[in-house]
Structure formats: C-alpha cells, structure tokens
Amino acid sequence: MLSRGKSRPLLLFYILVSYVLLQFGWWSYMLVQLNNEVHQQKLLLIELKQSYNTASTGSADLLREKNELDSRLAMRRMMILGEGAVFLALLTWGIMQTRRSFKREAALAARQRNFLLSVTHELKSPLASARLMHETILHRNLPPEILREMIRDATDEIDRLHLLVDNILTAARIENHTFAVHKELLDFSALVEDTITKSGSIIRQTHTLKTVIIPGIMAEADKIVFPSVLNNLLENAQKYAPKKCAITVELTTEQKSIRLRVSDEGPGIPDHEKAAVFEKFYRIGNEETRQSKGTGLGLFIVHSLADAQGWKIRIEDNHPQGAVFVIDIPTTNS
C-alpha cells in the first residue's frame, strides 16, 4: 500500500490526466458540432438558391455543389477522427510512460530507504563484534588458543566491514562514472585462487567451499577490480544458501571463452527477478519479511564491473536447487 507521501503526487497526476482527457473529449465534440453547423448553414444556402432557381445557377449545378459539400463534410469527419486517434494514442503512451516513471521512482526511493536501514545495521554489527572481542582480549587473561581464535574472528569482522565500505565507495564511483578498469594479460587461475584464499576463511565458517580451477588459464582482467567481483558473488551465495551447504567456484575453458561459475544450494532466484537482481539496491523478496542481511549493492557492482571489462554475466538454475552465476570472459588471441 502506498503511503500518504507517495500517493499524493500520483493522485495529482491522475487528476491532471482526467482533466486532459475530459478536455480532449469536450473539444472533439465541439469541433464536430461546429463542423456540422457550418455544413447545415451551407446546405440551407443551397436550398435557398434552389428554391429561387436563379438564372445564373442551374439545378444541376446546385445539386453538384450539394454533393461536393457532403463529400467535404465526410472528409473533415475522417480527418478529425484520424487526428484525434493519433493524439489519443500519443496521449495514452505518454500517460503510461509517466505512470511507469512514477512507479519506478517510488520503488527506487523505497529501496534507497531500505538501503540506509540495512547499511546502518551492517556497519554497526561488525564494529560491535570487533569491539567486544578486543575488550575481552584486553581485560582477560585468555589461553593462547582462545586468544588466537578471537583475534581471527575480530579480523574477519574487520574484513566484512572493509568489504561493505569498499562496496559503498565502488557503487558511488560507478554511479558518478569515475570508475575505470585497467585490463592486462595475467594468470587468471592464480588470481581466482588468491582471491579465494584471502576471503575463503569467512565462507568456510558457515559453508563448505569447493573449488574446481583449471591451472594456467590466461585472461585479460583488472587484478585490482576482479576480487570485488568474486568476493561479492561468494558473499551473495553465503547470504542466501543454508548453512553447511556447498558453495562451488569453477573456472574452466570453453570454445570461445573462459567460464567462471559460482553456484550455491540456496532457494534460487525466480525467473522474473533474474534481471532485476543486478539493479542498484534491489533485493529479492518482501522487505518486511526478509531474514537475510545485505544492502543490495553486491550484484549491482558485480554486473557493472563485469560489463566494464567486456564480460557477460547471467544467472542459471542450480540442480536440484540454488542459483549459478556464470561469467563468460573472452579468450585472448595469442
């Protein structure tokens, strides 16, 4: 249901549309009536001429003039109907486009509000956890093994915070068109493995992380940008897949491309939402009942960075359940 603030502009829009349509109908009616009145006056004039049967105008000429007048009346009616139909079609198209824009802006505004609420929670949660762990370390004498575990957990929370802040800054640079990629030919297999090594510890705390990576694959990529692509795909899989399920990263070669696949065993993505998930702030499901955390920036960044490097990304269904994000990378001609 629309709130009062959202519905007021839409209500004013509908009032304006109703007024325009009423005016269009009224002026069309008036134009037809005026045309009929002019026609009747000219017919009356012809009948008067015929009744007097003047010497300068014969009956045949008056009949021909009457037929020409009827023909012009029919032509004017067709012209009014044709131009009116075109105007009405353009008006209807404009109304539908404006209404669609209203709804799109309202949906974007709602997603932005949800983003602000989500990002506040996402920022505070790792900060609070890291602070609690550090205070425990400072004020208590802990066994070495517990101390190492708490330091590792605090480091993971800081890494989560770093990824979130990096996503916010990256999304802002993408929106402002100030983000540039610098591709170079590199060992892509090693880059994928290095990225998984650095971020995999967080994934393995809740899920089973599997990798199938063919060694020695060369590709043109930005080695600074790529980790953000893979990390966001892994975070998305971790977020939606049930705990203890497998998350699989595969790097293989096809006939004309290199293929990177990140698959999970979560609920999957409905077909009608597979394109929308790459929009900024978009999140699957009902915002009021959603349980998963997130800001709606991860997949937007993935799609934007993949597109900037000339890569194609798509979503497939995993079997028996889950989603598979597939990135096709053009091969180099060496």
Tab-separated table of C-alpha atoms in Angstrom:
chain	number	residue	atom	x	y	z
A	1	MET	CA	0.000	0.000	0.000
A	2	LEU	CA	1.260	3.479	-0.871
A	3	SER	CA	1.939	5.838	1.965
A	4	ARG	CA	0.369	9.275	2.081
A	5	GLY	CA	3.564	10.955	0.888
A	6	LYS	CA	3.885	8.581	-2.088
A	7	SER	CA	0.225	8.640	-3.113
A	8	ARG	CA	-0.211	12.432	-3.216
A	9	PRO	CA	1.879	13.064	-6.388
A	10	LEU	CA	0.249	10.053	-8.065
A	11	LEU	CA	-3.229	11.327	-7.110
A	12	LEU	CA	-2.432	14.763	-8.584
A	13	PHE	CA	-1.173	13.029	-11.719
A	14	TYR	CA	-4.435	11.081	-12.097
A	15	ILE	CA	-6.471	14.267	-11.571
A	16	LEU	CA	-4.455	16.042	-14.273
A	17	VAL	CA	-4.834	13.085	-16.654
A	18	SER	CA	-8.609	13.006	-16.067
A	19	TYR	CA	-8.836	16.743	-16.766
A	20	VAL	CA	-6.838	16.414	-20.001
A	21	LEU	CA	-8.994	13.511	-21.214
A	22	LEU	CA	-12.222	15.384	-20.390
A	23	GLN	CA	-10.968	18.474	-22.224
A	24	PHE	CA	-9.920	16.344	-25.188
A	25	GLY	CA	-13.380	14.768	-25.367
A	26	TRP	CA	-15.136	18.123	-24.957
A	27	TRP	CA	-13.133	19.927	-27.650
A	28	SER	CA	-13.538	16.976	-30.022
A	29	TYR	CA	-17.299	17.134	-29.518
A	30	MET	CA	-17.333	20.904	-30.028
A	31	LEU	CA	-15.273	20.626	-33.227
A	32	VAL	CA	-17.627	18.022	-34.685
A	33	GLN	CA	-20.674	20.102	-33.726
A	34	LEU	CA	-19.169	23.248	-35.261
A	35	ASN	CA	-18.388	21.379	-38.450
A	36	ASN	CA	-21.978	20.063	-38.604
A	37	GLU	CA	-23.400	23.552	-38.017
A	38	VAL	CA	-21.315	25.025	-40.833
A	39	HIS	CA	-22.423	22.208	-43.086
A	40	GLN	CA	-26.101	22.795	-42.231
A	41	GLN	CA	-25.756	26.522	-42.926
A	42	LYS	CA	-24.224	25.856	-46.327
A	43	LEU	CA	-26.942	23.302	-47.121
A	44	LEU	CA	-29.569	25.885	-46.174
A	45	LEU	CA	-27.926	28.374	-48.506
A	46	ILE	CA	-28.009	25.860	-51.373
A	47	GLU	CA	-31.668	25.091	-50.705
A	48	LEU	CA	-32.485	28.794	-50.794
A	49	LYS	CA	-30.710	29.125	-54.123
A	50	GLN	CA	-32.578	26.113	-55.437
A	51	SER	CA	-35.950	27.499	-54.300
A	52	TYR	CA	-35.346	30.780	-56.127
A	53	ASN	CA	-33.811	28.948	-59.090
A	54	THR	CA	-31.771	31.957	-60.146
A	55	ALA	CA	-30.901	32.430	-63.740
A	56	SER	CA	-27.154	32.277	-63.052
A	57	THR	CA	-27.287	28.894	-61.284
A	58	GLY	CA	-28.999	25.819	-62.731
A	59	SER	CA	-30.486	22.930	-60.747
A	60	ALA	CA	-27.698	20.562	-61.903
A	61	ASP	CA	-25.047	22.982	-60.640
A	62	LEU	CA	-26.770	23.308	-57.265
A	63	LEU	CA	-27.017	19.501	-56.933
A	64	ARG	CA	-23.308	19.131	-57.780
A	65	GLU	CA	-22.455	21.796	-55.198
A	66	LYS	CA	-24.504	19.958	-52.573
A	67	ASN	CA	-22.735	16.643	-53.338
A	68	GLU	CA	-19.322	18.335	-53.073
A	69	LEU	CA	-20.381	19.824	-49.736
A	70	ASP	CA	-21.395	16.389	-48.416
A	71	SER	CA	-18.086	14.946	-49.617
A	72	ARG	CA	-16.089	17.674	-47.834
A	73	LEU	CA	-18.100	17.046	-44.650
A	74	ALA	CA	-17.225	13.330	-44.745
A	75	MET	CA	-13.568	14.175	-45.389
A	76	ARG	CA	-13.463	16.592	-42.445
A	77	ARG	CA	-15.020	13.971	-40.169
A	78	MET	CA	-12.409	11.404	-41.243
A	79	MET	CA	-9.657	13.961	-40.659
A	80	ILE	CA	-10.988	14.774	-37.176
A	81	LEU	CA	-11.282	11.077	-36.309
A	82	GLY	CA	-7.801	10.283	-37.655
A	83	GLU	CA	-6.025	13.176	-35.951
A	84	GLY	CA	-7.993	12.545	-32.768
A	85	ALA	CA	-6.993	8.866	-32.772
A	86	VAL	CA	-3.304	9.746	-33.247
A	87	PHE	CA	-3.452	12.377	-30.497
A	88	LEU	CA	-5.249	9.970	-28.161
A	89	ALA	CA	-2.686	7.224	-28.861
A	90	LEU	CA	0.232	9.598	-28.162
A	91	LEU	CA	-1.506	10.895	-25.038
A	92	THR	CA	-2.122	7.352	-23.777
A	93	TRP	CA	1.502	6.395	-24.447
A	94	GLY	CA	2.717	9.497	-22.596
A	95	ILE	CA	0.422	8.766	-19.649
A	96	MET	CA	1.635	5.167	-19.410
A	97	GLN	CA	5.300	6.217	-19.605
A	98	THR	CA	4.796	8.891	-16.940
A	99	ARG	CA	2.932	6.461	-14.685
A	100	ARG	CA	5.697	3.892	-15.140
A	101	SER	CA	8.292	6.537	-14.247
A	102	PHE	CA	6.324	7.454	-11.109
A	103	LYS	CA	6.271	3.818	-10.001
A	104	ARG	CA	9.938	3.285	-10.852
A	105	GLU	CA	10.993	6.352	-8.866
A	106	ALA	CA	8.791	5.297	-5.932
A	107	ALA	CA	10.331	1.803	-5.962
A	108	LEU	CA	13.845	3.265	-6.138
A	109	ALA	CA	13.091	5.623	-3.240
A	110	ALA	CA	11.803	2.680	-1.181
A	111	ARG	CA	14.927	0.649	-1.967
A	112	GLN	CA	17.126	3.605	-1.004
A	113	ARG	CA	15.365	3.888	2.353
A	114	ASN	CA	15.804	0.158	2.915
A	115	PHE	CA	19.455	0.512	1.940
A	116	LEU	CA	20.022	3.194	4.571
A	117	LEU	CA	18.429	0.988	7.226
A	118	SER	CA	20.389	-2.067	6.124
A	119	VAL	CA	23.750	-0.323	5.823
A	120	THR	CA	23.366	1.162	9.305
A	121	HIS	CA	22.897	-2.330	10.732
A	122	GLU	CA	25.650	-3.803	8.555
A	123	LEU	CA	28.131	-1.156	9.717
A	124	LYS	CA	27.279	-1.393	13.401
A	125	SER	CA	27.240	-5.195	13.641
A	126	PRO	CA	30.925	-5.918	12.778
A	127	LEU	CA	32.058	-2.856	14.707
A	128	ALA	CA	30.239	-4.031	17.839
A	129	SER	CA	31.576	-7.595	17.470
A	130	ALA	CA	35.164	-6.457	16.924
A	131	ARG	CA	34.966	-4.028	19.849
A	132	LEU	CA	33.613	-6.738	22.170
A	133	MET	CA	36.373	-9.146	21.192
A	134	HIS	CA	39.116	-6.562	21.664
A	135	GLU	CA	37.756	-5.561	25.068
A	136	THR	CA	37.675	-9.218	26.107
A	137	ILE	CA	41.286	-9.656	24.984
A	138	LEU	CA	42.393	-6.523	26.875
A	139	HIS	CA	40.673	-7.252	30.175
A	140	ARG	CA	41.019	-11.016	30.495
A	141	ASN	CA	43.856	-13.474	30.579
A	142	LEU	CA	42.924	-15.956	27.895
A	143	PRO	CA	44.617	-19.218	26.862
A	144	PRO	CA	46.719	-18.811	23.686
A	145	GLU	CA	44.395	-20.939	21.516
A	146	ILE	CA	41.294	-18.933	22.526
A	147	LEU	CA	43.218	-15.697	22.079
A	148	ARG	CA	44.214	-16.644	18.525
A	149	GLU	CA	40.638	-17.632	17.705
A	150	MET	CA	39.241	-14.329	18.981
A	151	ILE	CA	41.848	-12.338	17.073
A	152	ARG	CA	40.990	-14.283	13.919
A	153	ASP	CA	37.257	-13.664	14.447
A	154	ALA	CA	37.865	-9.955	15.037
A	155	THR	CA	39.945	-9.819	11.855
A	156	ASP	CA	37.115	-11.487	9.907
A	157	GLU	CA	34.654	-8.886	11.215
A	158	ILE	CA	37.005	-6.100	10.133
A	159	ASP	CA	37.280	-7.734	6.698
A	160	ARG	CA	33.466	-7.759	6.471
A	161	LEU	CA	33.417	-4.081	7.350
A	162	HIS	CA	36.117	-3.348	4.797
A	163	LEU	CA	34.159	-5.147	2.061
A	164	LEU	CA	31.000	-3.201	2.907
A	165	VAL	CA	32.759	0.174	2.859
A	166	ASP	CA	34.555	-0.780	-0.359
A	167	ASN	CA	31.205	-1.709	-1.951
A	168	ILE	CA	29.665	1.630	-0.992
A	169	LEU	CA	32.607	3.574	-2.414
A	170	THR	CA	32.717	1.442	-5.566
A	171	ALA	CA	28.960	1.871	-6.186
A	172	ALA	CA	29.318	5.641	-5.758
A	173	ARG	CA	32.186	5.749	-8.270
A	174	ILE	CA	30.206	3.641	-10.751
A	175	GLU	CA	27.186	5.940	-10.441
A	176	ASN	CA	29.390	9.035	-10.907
A	177	HIS	CA	31.163	7.460	-13.921
A	178	THR	CA	34.557	7.916	-12.262
A	179	PHE	CA	35.395	4.203	-12.098
A	180	ALA	CA	37.887	2.946	-14.678
A	181	VAL	CA	39.297	-0.534	-15.249
A	182	HIS	CA	42.838	-1.288	-16.392
A	183	LYS	CA	42.991	-4.689	-18.031
A	184	GLU	CA	46.194	-6.672	-18.504
A	185	LEU	CA	47.055	-10.182	-19.551
A	186	LEU	CA	47.601	-12.271	-16.425
A	187	ASP	CA	47.371	-15.728	-14.917
A	188	PHE	CA	43.641	-15.704	-14.218
A	189	SER	CA	43.675	-19.084	-12.485
A	190	ALA	CA	46.202	-17.800	-9.946
A	191	LEU	CA	44.151	-14.621	-9.423
A	192	VAL	CA	40.986	-16.646	-8.687
A	193	GLU	CA	42.842	-18.937	-6.280
A	194	ASP	CA	44.488	-15.993	-4.499
A	195	THR	CA	41.111	-14.242	-4.075
A	196	ILE	CA	39.532	-17.395	-2.646
A	197	THR	CA	42.487	-17.898	-0.279
A	198	LYS	CA	42.096	-14.396	1.136
A	199	SER	CA	38.300	-14.447	1.550
A	200	GLY	CA	37.589	-18.155	1.896
A	201	SER	CA	38.126	-18.308	5.665
A	202	ILE	CA	34.920	-16.348	6.278
A	203	ILE	CA	32.941	-18.584	3.887
A	204	ARG	CA	34.262	-21.787	5.462
A	205	GLN	CA	32.968	-20.744	8.886
A	206	THR	CA	29.389	-21.373	7.733
A	207	HIS	CA	29.577	-23.300	4.437
A	208	THR	CA	31.575	-25.887	2.553
A	209	LEU	CA	33.671	-24.118	-0.084
A	210	LYS	CA	34.569	-26.233	-3.128
A	211	THR	CA	36.828	-25.174	-5.998
A	212	VAL	CA	37.376	-26.625	-9.465
A	213	ILE	CA	40.017	-24.438	-11.091
A	214	ILE	CA	41.974	-25.386	-14.199
A	215	PRO	CA	45.514	-24.057	-13.704
A	216	GLY	CA	47.346	-21.789	-16.138
A	217	ILE	CA	44.346	-20.038	-17.727
A	218	MET	CA	45.411	-16.657	-19.112
A	219	ALA	CA	42.905	-13.797	-19.459
A	220	GLU	CA	42.756	-10.046	-19.720
A	221	ALA	CA	41.395	-8.625	-16.462
A	222	ASP	CA	41.877	-5.882	-13.911
A	223	LYS	CA	43.638	-7.559	-10.996
A	224	ILE	CA	42.514	-4.786	-8.633
A	225	VAL	CA	38.852	-4.912	-9.651
A	226	PHE	CA	38.358	-8.674	-10.004
A	227	PRO	CA	38.498	-9.570	-6.283
A	228	SER	CA	35.477	-7.326	-5.717
A	229	VAL	CA	33.565	-9.306	-8.370
A	230	LEU	CA	34.329	-12.729	-6.906
A	231	ASN	CA	34.026	-11.658	-3.256
A	232	ASN	CA	30.548	-10.229	-3.846
A	233	LEU	CA	29.436	-13.407	-5.604
A	234	LEU	CA	30.738	-15.505	-2.703
A	235	GLU	CA	29.111	-13.219	-0.137
A	236	ASN	CA	25.811	-13.422	-2.003
A	237	ALA	CA	25.971	-17.230	-2.042
A	238	GLN	CA	26.838	-17.325	1.658
A	239	LYS	CA	23.997	-14.965	2.464
A	240	TYR	CA	21.207	-16.958	0.815
A	241	ALA	CA	22.375	-20.579	0.983
A	242	PRO	CA	21.549	-22.570	4.150
A	243	LYS	CA	24.450	-23.159	6.499
A	244	LYS	CA	26.660	-26.217	5.884
A	245	CYS	CA	25.615	-26.267	2.213
A	246	ALA	CA	28.236	-26.262	-0.532
A	247	ILE	CA	29.353	-23.156	-2.428
A	248	THR	CA	31.316	-24.072	-5.538
A	249	VAL	CA	33.678	-21.949	-7.629
A	250	GLU	CA	34.580	-23.352	-11.055
A	251	LEU	CA	36.989	-21.930	-13.625
A	252	THR	CA	37.006	-23.721	-16.973
A	253	THR	CA	37.609	-23.003	-20.645
A	254	GLU	CA	35.031	-23.198	-23.416
A	255	GLN	CA	35.461	-22.982	-27.177
A	256	LYS	CA	35.381	-19.190	-27.373
A	257	SER	CA	35.524	-18.061	-23.762
A	258	ILE	CA	36.712	-18.638	-20.229
A	259	ARG	CA	33.878	-19.503	-17.874
A	260	LEU	CA	33.716	-18.649	-14.173
A	261	ARG	CA	30.835	-20.211	-12.237
A	262	VAL	CA	29.795	-19.572	-8.638
A	263	SER	CA	26.990	-21.888	-7.536
A	264	ASP	CA	25.090	-22.343	-4.296
A	265	GLU	CA	22.332	-24.581	-2.920
A	266	GLY	CA	20.017	-21.839	-1.698
A	267	PRO	CA	16.396	-21.141	-2.647
A	268	GLY	CA	17.379	-19.943	-6.113
A	269	ILE	CA	16.191	-16.863	-8.000
A	270	PRO	CA	12.769	-16.723	-9.740
A	271	ASP	CA	12.929	-16.151	-13.488
A	272	HIS	CA	11.111	-12.812	-13.285
A	273	GLU	CA	13.736	-11.485	-10.845
A	274	LYS	CA	16.903	-12.711	-12.559
A	275	ALA	CA	17.433	-9.433	-14.411
A	276	ALA	CA	16.274	-7.203	-11.551
A	277	VAL	CA	18.815	-8.530	-9.024
A	278	PHE	CA	21.558	-6.603	-10.847
A	279	GLU	CA	19.794	-3.274	-10.207
A	280	LYS	CA	21.123	-0.979	-7.518
A	281	PHE	CA	19.562	-1.546	-4.047
A	282	TYR	CA	17.374	-4.397	-5.368
A	283	ARG	CA	16.895	-7.367	-3.039
A	284	ILE	CA	14.809	-10.491	-3.581
A	285	GLY	CA	11.590	-10.956	-1.653
A	286	ASN	CA	9.476	-8.826	0.655
A	287	GLU	CA	11.466	-6.259	2.620
A	288	GLU	CA	9.211	-6.646	5.666
A	289	THR	CA	9.640	-10.419	5.943
A	290	ARG	CA	13.199	-10.876	4.607
A	291	GLN	CA	15.609	-12.501	7.052
A	292	SER	CA	18.896	-12.253	5.139
A	293	LYS	CA	21.274	-9.366	5.609
A	294	GLY	CA	22.567	-7.171	2.815
A	295	THR	CA	22.484	-3.753	1.169
A	296	GLY	CA	21.504	-4.558	-2.429
A	297	LEU	CA	24.844	-3.319	-3.801
A	298	GLY	CA	26.817	-6.539	-4.296
A	299	LEU	CA	25.276	-7.865	-7.513
A	300	PHE	CA	24.949	-4.325	-8.914
A	301	ILE	CA	28.726	-3.963	-8.502
A	302	VAL	CA	29.370	-7.427	-9.969
A	303	HIS	CA	27.341	-6.659	-13.086
A	304	SER	CA	28.841	-3.169	-13.519
A	305	LEU	CA	32.455	-4.327	-13.142
A	306	ALA	CA	31.929	-7.359	-15.378
A	307	ASP	CA	30.323	-5.191	-18.053
A	308	ALA	CA	33.161	-2.641	-17.818
A	309	GLN	CA	35.645	-5.400	-18.663
A	310	GLY	CA	33.580	-6.689	-21.588
A	311	TRP	CA	32.402	-9.805	-19.748
A	312	LYS	CA	28.924	-11.334	-19.952
A	313	ILE	CA	27.145	-12.409	-16.783
A	314	ARG	CA	23.967	-14.450	-16.441
A	315	ILE	CA	22.073	-16.496	-13.868
A	316	GLU	CA	21.176	-20.150	-14.249
A	317	ASP	CA	19.250	-22.562	-12.037
A	318	ASN	CA	21.296	-24.980	-9.987
A	319	HIS	CA	20.021	-28.546	-9.598
A	320	PRO	CA	18.325	-29.747	-7.507
A	321	GLN	CA	18.134	-26.210	-6.079
A	322	GLY	CA	20.042	-22.984	-5.892
A	323	ALA	CA	21.473	-20.415	-8.285
A	324	VAL	CA	24.531	-20.327	-10.531
A	325	PHE	CA	26.182	-17.063	-11.535
A	326	VAL	CA	28.064	-17.549	-14.796
A	327	ILE	CA	30.631	-15.088	-16.162
A	328	ASP	CA	31.899	-15.588	-19.719
A	329	ILE	CA	35.288	-13.964	-20.375
A	330	PRO	CA	36.576	-13.629	-23.954
A	331	THR	CA	39.742	-15.595	-24.659
A	332	THR	CA	42.902	-13.807	-25.763
A	333	ASN	CA	44.262	-14.351	-29.258
A	334	SER	CA	47.860	-15.216	-28.610
